[in-house]
CSV table of C-alpha atoms in Angstrom, one decimal:
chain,number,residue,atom,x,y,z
A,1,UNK,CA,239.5,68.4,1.2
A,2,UNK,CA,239.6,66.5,4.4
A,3,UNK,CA,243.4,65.5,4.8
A,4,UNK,CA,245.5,63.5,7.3
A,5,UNK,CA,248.7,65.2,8.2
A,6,UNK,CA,251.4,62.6,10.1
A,7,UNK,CA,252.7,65.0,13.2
A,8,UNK,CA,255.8,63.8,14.5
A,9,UNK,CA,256.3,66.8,17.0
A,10,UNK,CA,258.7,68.0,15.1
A,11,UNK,CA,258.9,71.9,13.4
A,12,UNK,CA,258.0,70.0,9.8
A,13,UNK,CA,254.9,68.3,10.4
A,14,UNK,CA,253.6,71.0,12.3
A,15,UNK,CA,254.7,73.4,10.0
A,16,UNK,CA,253.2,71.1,7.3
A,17,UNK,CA,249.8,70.9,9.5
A,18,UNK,CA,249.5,74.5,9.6
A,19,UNK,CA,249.8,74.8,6.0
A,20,UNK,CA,247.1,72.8,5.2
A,21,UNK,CA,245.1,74.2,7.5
A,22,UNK,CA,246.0,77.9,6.2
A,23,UNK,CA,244.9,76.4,2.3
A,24,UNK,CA,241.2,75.8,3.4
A,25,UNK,CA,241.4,71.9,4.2
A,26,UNK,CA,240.0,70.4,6.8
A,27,UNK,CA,243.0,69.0,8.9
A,28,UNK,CA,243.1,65.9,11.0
A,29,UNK,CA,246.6,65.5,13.0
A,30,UNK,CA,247.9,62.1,13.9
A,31,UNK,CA,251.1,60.9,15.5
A,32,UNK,CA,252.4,57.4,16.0
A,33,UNK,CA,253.5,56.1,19.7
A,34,UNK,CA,256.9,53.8,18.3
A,35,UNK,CA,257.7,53.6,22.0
A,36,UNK,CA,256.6,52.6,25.5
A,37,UNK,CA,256.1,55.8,27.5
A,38,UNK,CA,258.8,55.1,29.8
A,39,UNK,CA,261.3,54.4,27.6
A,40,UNK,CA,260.3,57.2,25.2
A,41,UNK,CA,260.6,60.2,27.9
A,42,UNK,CA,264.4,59.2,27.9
A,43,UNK,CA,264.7,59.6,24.5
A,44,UNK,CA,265.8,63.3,24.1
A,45,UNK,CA,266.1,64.2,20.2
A,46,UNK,CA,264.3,60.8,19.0
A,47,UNK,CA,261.5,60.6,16.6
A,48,UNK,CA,257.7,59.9,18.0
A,49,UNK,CA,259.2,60.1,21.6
A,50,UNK,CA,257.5,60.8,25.1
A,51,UNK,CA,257.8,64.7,24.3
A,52,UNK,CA,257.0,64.9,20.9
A,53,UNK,CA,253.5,63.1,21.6
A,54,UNK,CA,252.7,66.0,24.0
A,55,UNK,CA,254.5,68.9,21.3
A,56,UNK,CA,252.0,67.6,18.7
A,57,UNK,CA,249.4,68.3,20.9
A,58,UNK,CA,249.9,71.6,21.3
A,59,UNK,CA,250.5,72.0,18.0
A,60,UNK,CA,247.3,70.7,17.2
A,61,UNK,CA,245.6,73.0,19.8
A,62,UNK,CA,246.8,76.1,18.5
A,63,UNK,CA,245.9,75.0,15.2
A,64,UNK,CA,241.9,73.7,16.6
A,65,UNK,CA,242.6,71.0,14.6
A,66,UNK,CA,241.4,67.1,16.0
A,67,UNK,CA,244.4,65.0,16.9
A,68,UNK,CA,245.0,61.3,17.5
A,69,UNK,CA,247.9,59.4,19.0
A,70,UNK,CA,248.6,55.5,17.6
A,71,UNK,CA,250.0,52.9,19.0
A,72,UNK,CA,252.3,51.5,16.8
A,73,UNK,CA,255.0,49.9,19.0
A,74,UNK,CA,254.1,46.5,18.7
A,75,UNK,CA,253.9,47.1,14.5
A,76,UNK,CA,257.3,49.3,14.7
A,77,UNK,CA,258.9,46.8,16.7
A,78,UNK,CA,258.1,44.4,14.3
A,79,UNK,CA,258.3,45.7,10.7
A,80,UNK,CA,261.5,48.1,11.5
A,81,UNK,CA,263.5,47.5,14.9
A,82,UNK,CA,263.6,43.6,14.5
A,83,UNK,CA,264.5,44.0,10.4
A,84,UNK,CA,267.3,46.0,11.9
A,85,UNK,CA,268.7,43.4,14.3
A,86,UNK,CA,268.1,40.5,11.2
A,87,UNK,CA,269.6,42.7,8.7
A,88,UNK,CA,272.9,43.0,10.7
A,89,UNK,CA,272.2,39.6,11.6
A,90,UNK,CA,273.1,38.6,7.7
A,91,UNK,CA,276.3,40.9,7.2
A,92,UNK,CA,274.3,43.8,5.8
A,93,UNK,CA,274.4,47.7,6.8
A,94,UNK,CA,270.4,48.4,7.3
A,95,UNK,CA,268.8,51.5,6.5
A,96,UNK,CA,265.6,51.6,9.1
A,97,UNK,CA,264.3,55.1,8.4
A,98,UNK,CA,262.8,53.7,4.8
A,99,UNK,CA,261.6,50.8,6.5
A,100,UNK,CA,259.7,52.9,8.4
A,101,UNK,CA,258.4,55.1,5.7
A,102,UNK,CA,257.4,51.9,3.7
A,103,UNK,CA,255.8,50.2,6.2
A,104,UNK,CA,254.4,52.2,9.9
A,105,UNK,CA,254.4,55.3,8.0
A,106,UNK,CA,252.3,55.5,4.9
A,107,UNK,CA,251.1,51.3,4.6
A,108,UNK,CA,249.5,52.2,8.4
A,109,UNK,CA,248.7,55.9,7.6
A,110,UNK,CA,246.9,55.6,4.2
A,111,UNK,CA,244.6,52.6,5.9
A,112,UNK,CA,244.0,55.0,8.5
A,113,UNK,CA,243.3,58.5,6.3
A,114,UNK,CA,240.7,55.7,4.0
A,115,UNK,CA,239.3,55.1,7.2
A,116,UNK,CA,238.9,58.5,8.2
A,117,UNK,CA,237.3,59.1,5.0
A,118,UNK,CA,240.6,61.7,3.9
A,119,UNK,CA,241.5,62.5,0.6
A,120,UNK,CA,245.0,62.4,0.9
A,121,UNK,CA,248.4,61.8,3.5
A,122,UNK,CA,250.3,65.0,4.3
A,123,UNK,CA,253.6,64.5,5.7
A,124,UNK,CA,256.8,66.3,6.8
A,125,UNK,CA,259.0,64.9,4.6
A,126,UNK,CA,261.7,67.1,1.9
A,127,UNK,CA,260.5,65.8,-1.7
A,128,UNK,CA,258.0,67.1,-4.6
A,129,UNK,CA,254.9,64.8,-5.9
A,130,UNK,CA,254.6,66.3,-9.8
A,131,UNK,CA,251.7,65.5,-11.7
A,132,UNK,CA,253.0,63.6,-14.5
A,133,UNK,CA,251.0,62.3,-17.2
A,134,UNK,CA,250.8,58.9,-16.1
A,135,UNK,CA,249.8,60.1,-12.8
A,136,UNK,CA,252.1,61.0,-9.7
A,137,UNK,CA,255.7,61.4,-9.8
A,138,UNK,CA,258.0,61.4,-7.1
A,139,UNK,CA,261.2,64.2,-7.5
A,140,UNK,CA,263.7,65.5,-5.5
A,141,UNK,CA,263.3,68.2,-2.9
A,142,UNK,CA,263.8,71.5,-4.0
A,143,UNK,CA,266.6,72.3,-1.0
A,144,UNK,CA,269.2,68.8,-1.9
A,145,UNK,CA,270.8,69.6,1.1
A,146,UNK,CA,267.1,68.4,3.1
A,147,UNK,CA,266.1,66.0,0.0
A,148,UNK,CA,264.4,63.0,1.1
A,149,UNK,CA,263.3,61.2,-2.1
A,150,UNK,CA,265.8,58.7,-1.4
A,151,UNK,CA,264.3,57.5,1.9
A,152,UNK,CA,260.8,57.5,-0.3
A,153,UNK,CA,262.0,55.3,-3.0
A,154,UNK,CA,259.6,52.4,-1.1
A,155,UNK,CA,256.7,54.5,-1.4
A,156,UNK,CA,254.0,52.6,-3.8
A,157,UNK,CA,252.5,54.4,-6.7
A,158,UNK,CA,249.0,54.2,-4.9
A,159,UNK,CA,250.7,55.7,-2.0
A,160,UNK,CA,252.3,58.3,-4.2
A,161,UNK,CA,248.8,59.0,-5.5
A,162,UNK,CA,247.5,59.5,-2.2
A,163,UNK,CA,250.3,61.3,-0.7
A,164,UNK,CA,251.4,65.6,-0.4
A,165,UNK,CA,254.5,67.0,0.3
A,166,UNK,CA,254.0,70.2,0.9
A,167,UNK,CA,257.5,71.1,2.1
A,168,UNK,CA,259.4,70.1,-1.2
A,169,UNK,CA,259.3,73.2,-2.6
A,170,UNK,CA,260.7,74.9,0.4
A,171,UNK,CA,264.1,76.7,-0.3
A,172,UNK,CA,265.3,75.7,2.5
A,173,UNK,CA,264.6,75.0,6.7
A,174,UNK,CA,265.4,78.6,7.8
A,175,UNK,CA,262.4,79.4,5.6
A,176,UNK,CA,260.3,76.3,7.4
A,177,UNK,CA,260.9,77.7,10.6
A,178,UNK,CA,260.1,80.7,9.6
A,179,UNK,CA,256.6,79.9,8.9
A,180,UNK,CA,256.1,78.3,12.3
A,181,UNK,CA,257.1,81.1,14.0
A,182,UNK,CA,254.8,83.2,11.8
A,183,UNK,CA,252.0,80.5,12.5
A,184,UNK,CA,253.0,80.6,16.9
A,185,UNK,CA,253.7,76.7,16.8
A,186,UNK,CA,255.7,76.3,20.1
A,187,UNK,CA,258.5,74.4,18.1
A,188,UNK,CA,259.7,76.7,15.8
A,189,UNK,CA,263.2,76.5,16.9
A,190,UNK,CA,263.5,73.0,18.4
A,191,UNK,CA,266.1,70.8,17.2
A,192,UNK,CA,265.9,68.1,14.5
A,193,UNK,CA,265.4,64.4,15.5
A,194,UNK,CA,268.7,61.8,15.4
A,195,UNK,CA,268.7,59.0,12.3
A,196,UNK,CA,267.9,56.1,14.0
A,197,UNK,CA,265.5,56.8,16.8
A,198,UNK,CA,265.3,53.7,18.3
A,199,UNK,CA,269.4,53.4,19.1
A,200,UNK,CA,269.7,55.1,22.6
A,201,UNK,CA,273.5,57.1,22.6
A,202,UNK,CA,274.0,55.6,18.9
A,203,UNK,CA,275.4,52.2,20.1
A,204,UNK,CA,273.6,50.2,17.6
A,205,UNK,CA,276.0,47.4,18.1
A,206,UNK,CA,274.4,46.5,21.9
A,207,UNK,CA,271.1,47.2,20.3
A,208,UNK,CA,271.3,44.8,17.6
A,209,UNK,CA,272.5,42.0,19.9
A,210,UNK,CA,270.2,42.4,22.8
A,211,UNK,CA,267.8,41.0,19.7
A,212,UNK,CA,270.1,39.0,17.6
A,213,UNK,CA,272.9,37.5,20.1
A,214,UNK,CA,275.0,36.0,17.3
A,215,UNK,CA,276.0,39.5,16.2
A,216,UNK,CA,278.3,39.5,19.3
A,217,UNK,CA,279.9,36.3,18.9
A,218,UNK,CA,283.4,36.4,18.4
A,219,UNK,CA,284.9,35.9,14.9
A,220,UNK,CA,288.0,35.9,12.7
A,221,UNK,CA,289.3,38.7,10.6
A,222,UNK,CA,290.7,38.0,7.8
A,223,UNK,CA,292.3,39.1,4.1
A,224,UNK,CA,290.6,38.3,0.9
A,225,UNK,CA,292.8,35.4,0.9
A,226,UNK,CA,291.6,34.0,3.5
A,227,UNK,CA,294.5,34.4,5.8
A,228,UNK,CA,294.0,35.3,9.4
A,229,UNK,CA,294.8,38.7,10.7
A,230,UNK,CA,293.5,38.7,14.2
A,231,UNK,CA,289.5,38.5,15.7
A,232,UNK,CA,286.6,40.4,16.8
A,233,UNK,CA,283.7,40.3,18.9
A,234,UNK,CA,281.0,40.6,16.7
A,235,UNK,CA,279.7,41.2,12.8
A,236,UNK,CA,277.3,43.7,14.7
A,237,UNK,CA,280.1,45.9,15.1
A,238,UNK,CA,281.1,46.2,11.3
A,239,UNK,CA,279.6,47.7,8.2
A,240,UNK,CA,281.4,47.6,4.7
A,241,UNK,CA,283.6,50.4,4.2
A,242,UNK,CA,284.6,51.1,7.6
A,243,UNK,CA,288.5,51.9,8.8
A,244,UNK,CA,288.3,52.2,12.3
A,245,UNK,CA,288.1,50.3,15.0
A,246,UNK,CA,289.2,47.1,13.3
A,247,UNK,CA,291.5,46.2,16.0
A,248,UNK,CA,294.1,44.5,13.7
A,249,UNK,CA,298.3,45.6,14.4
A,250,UNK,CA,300.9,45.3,11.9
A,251,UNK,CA,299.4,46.1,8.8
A,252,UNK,CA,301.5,47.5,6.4
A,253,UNK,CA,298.5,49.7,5.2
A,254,UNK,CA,294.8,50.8,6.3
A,255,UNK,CA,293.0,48.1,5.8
A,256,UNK,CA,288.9,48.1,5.8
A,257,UNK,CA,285.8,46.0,5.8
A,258,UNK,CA,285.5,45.1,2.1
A,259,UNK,CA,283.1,42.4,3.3
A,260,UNK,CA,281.4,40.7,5.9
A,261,UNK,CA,280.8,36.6,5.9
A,262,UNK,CA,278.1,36.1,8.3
A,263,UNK,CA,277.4,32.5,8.5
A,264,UNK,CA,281.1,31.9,8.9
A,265,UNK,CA,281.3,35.1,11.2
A,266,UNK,CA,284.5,36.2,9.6
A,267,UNK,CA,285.3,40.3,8.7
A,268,UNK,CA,286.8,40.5,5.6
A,269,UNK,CA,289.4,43.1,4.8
A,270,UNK,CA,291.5,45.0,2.4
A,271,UNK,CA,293.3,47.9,1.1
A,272,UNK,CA,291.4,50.9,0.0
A,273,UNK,CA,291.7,50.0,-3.2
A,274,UNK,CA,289.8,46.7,-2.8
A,275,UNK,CA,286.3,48.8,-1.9
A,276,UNK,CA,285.0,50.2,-5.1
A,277,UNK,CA,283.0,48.0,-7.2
A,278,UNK,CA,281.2,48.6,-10.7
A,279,UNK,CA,278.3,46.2,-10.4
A,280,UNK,CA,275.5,46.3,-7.8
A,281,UNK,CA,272.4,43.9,-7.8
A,282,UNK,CA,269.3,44.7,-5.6
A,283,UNK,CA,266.0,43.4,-4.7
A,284,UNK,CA,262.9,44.3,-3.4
A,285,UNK,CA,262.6,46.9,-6.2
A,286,UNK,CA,259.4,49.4,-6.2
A,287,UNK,CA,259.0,50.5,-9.5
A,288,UNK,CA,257.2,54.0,-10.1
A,289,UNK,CA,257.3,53.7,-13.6
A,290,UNK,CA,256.7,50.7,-15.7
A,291,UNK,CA,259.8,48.5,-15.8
A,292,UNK,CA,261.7,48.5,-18.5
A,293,UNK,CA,262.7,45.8,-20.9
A,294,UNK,CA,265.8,46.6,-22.0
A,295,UNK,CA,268.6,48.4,-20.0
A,296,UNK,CA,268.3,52.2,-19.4
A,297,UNK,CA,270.6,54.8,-18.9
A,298,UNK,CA,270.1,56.4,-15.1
A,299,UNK,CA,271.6,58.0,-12.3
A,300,UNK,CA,271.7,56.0,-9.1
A,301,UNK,CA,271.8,56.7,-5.5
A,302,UNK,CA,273.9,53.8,-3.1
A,303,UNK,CA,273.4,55.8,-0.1
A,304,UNK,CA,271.1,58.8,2.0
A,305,UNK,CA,274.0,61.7,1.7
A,306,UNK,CA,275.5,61.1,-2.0
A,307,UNK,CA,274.8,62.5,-5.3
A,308,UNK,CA,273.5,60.2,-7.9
A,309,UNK,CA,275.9,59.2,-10.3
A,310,UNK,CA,275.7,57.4,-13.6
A,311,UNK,CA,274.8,54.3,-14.5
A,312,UNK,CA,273.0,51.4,-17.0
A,313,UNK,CA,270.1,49.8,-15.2
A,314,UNK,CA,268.8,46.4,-16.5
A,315,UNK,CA,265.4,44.3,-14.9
A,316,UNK,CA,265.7,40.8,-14.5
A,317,UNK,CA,261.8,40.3,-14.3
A,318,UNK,CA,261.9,36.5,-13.6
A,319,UNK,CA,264.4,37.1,-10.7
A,320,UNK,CA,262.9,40.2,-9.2
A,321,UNK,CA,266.4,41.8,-9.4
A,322,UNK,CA,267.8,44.8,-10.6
A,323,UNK,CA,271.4,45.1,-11.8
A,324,UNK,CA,273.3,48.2,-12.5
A,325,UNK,CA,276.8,48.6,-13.9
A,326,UNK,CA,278.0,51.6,-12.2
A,327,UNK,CA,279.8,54.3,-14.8
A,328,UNK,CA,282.5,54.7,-11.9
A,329,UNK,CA,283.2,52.3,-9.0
A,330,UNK,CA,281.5,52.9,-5.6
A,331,UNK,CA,281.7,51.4,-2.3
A,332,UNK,CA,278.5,48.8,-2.7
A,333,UNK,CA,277.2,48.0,1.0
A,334,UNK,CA,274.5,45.0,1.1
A,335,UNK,CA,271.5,46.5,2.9
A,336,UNK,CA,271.3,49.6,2.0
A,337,UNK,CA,269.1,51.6,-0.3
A,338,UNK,CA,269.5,51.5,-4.0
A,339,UNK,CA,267.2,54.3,-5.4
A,340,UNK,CA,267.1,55.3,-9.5
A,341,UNK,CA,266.9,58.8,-10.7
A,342,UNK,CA,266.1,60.1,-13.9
A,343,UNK,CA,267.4,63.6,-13.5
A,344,UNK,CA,265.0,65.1,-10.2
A,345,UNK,CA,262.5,62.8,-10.9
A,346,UNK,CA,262.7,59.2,-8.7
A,347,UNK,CA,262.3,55.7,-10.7
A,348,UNK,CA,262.5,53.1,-8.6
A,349,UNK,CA,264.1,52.2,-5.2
A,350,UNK,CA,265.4,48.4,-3.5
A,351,UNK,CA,267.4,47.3,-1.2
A,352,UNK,CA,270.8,46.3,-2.5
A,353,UNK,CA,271.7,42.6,-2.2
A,354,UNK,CA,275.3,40.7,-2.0
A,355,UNK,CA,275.9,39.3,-5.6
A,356,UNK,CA,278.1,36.4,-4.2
A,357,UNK,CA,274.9,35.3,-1.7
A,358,UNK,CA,272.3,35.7,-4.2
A,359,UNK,CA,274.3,33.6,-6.9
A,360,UNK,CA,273.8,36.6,-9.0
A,361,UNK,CA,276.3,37.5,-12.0
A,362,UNK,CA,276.9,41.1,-12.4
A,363,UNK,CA,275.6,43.3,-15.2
A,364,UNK,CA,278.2,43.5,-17.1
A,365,UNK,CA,278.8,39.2,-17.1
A,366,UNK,CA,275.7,39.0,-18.0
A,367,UNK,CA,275.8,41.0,-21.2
């Protein structure tokens, strides 16, 4: 079939490119420009950067297979970078890369592989697409230490449907590389691309305020009390969970950022003790399977690097929220990724949400 593979640069893509190409498909290479070229050149180790542009190239060259470059800049600037800078802008930790995947990547590259007249998206990515009866499933990779379902949790159904993974069933990247070098892509041994792309040096903090100036405005710290333990210069700087760099004296123990109170700028802190919570609420939710009416039994996923642990999911359908009560307490970080598992296979994903903001009771209340 005629196929659009999404060719980052990197040794996965083109690996994934070469694959297709090896199976009999007729392979069409295309790779997003998320940058200005000046500014991308500079971006040593980045994703869709100045040099991986030209790698992809040459991948595609040695493969004789046709490839395009996008401009996307204005679209990744948009949908991702600026939801970054607003996210921190509201006292949440954001989570870009499955921004990126649910919106540049495979909402732009599907339109575009219709277009093309393709039959389906190939991509780079570490996860499995199982025919299940009711169609596509999305499961863990076979490697979990390279297991990107969670940063696919977004993905639609349709997209699903639409979508390969060829690498999932990789054992793991020393077996990736392999292949390229078996194939002669020129990156078989380059080095993997940094989390956030777009943060220069990781200082995310000057990032997020060049956008969003009132993440740099000074604020108080202070206990769950309310009492005042000293000040900062900017809610930019923290994320929930953190224990360093708090700049408070005189503690009698380490204290970290249980919460953060944007439209009052304040830091909230505590004892370790203080982090853990048993209920999370989230929202945006992508279902890939039919939601449920009554609560399930499931393992979830709060962040990338984690194993999913247990807990009792429940659908508030007139809301648009899902609420889990947790079978052990976890740190709970607004912003970030809250993805549902059922064993390998992925149920749903969202983004979770802070209960006290959203007026939300927690699971358990609610019961």
């Amino acid at each position: 079939m005629r196929v659009l593979v999404a060719m980052s640069g990197g040794v996965d893509s083109s690996v994934v490119a070469g694959l297709m190409k090896q199976a009999g498909h007729e392979v069409i290479g295309a790779t997003l420009q998320l940058y200005d070229h000046g500014a991308a050149i500079q971006k040593k180790g980045a994703c869709c950067a100045g040099q991986d542009i030209h790698d992809a190239r040459r991948v595609a060259d040695t493969l004789d297979i046709p490839h395009y470059v996008l401009d996307r800049e204005q679209r990744f600037r948009n949908a991702v970078i600026a939801d970054f800078a607003d996210s921190y802008a509201r006292g949440e930790t954001p989570i870009p890369c499955i921004r990126c995947n649910q919106t540049v990547k495979f909402q732009d590259l599907v339109e575009l592989a219709r277009d093309l007249g393709c039959e389906a998206l190939a991509t780079g990515h570490y996860a499995r697409r199982v025919e299940g009866a009711a169609g596509a499933e999305l499961h863990r990779a076979a490697d979990p230490a390279r297991d990107q379902s969670y940063f696919l949790a977004m993905t639609t159904r349709a997209q699903l449907d639409f979508s390969r993974f060829p690498l999932g069933d990789m054992p793991d990247k020393a077996a990736v590389r392999a292949v390229a070098a078996r194939l002669g892509l020129a990156v078989a041994d380059k080095p993997d691309s940094q989390d956030i792309c777009f943060v220069p040096d990781g200082h995310y903090a000057a990032t997020v305020a060049k956008l969003r100036p009132e993440t740099a405005e000074p604020g108080e710290i202070v206990d769950a009390g309310g009492q005042v333990l000293g000040t900062h210069g900017g809610i930019g700087r923290y994320t929930v969970g953190q224990g360093r760099g708090l700049g408070i004296g005189g503690a009698s123990e380490r204290l970290f950022v249980t919460a953060l109170d944007a439209p009052r700028r304040r830091v909230v802190v505590g004892p370790r003790a203080a982090l853990p919570r048993a209920d999370v609420v989230a929202g945006e939710v992508n279902w890939l399977i039919p939601p449920p009416d009554a609560p399930i039994r499931v393992q979830a996923k709060l962040r990338g690097r984690e194993a999913p642990r247990g807990a009792t999911a429940s659908w508030d359908a007139a809301r648009g929220l899902l609420r889990l009560d947790l079978d052990e307490p976890n740190v709970v970080a607004p912003g970030q990724a809250c993805v549902l598992y059922d064993g390998d296979r992925v149920l749903a994903g969202g983004f979770i949400r802070a209960a006290a903001a959203e007026g939300v009771d927690s699971p358990g209340a609610r019961a």
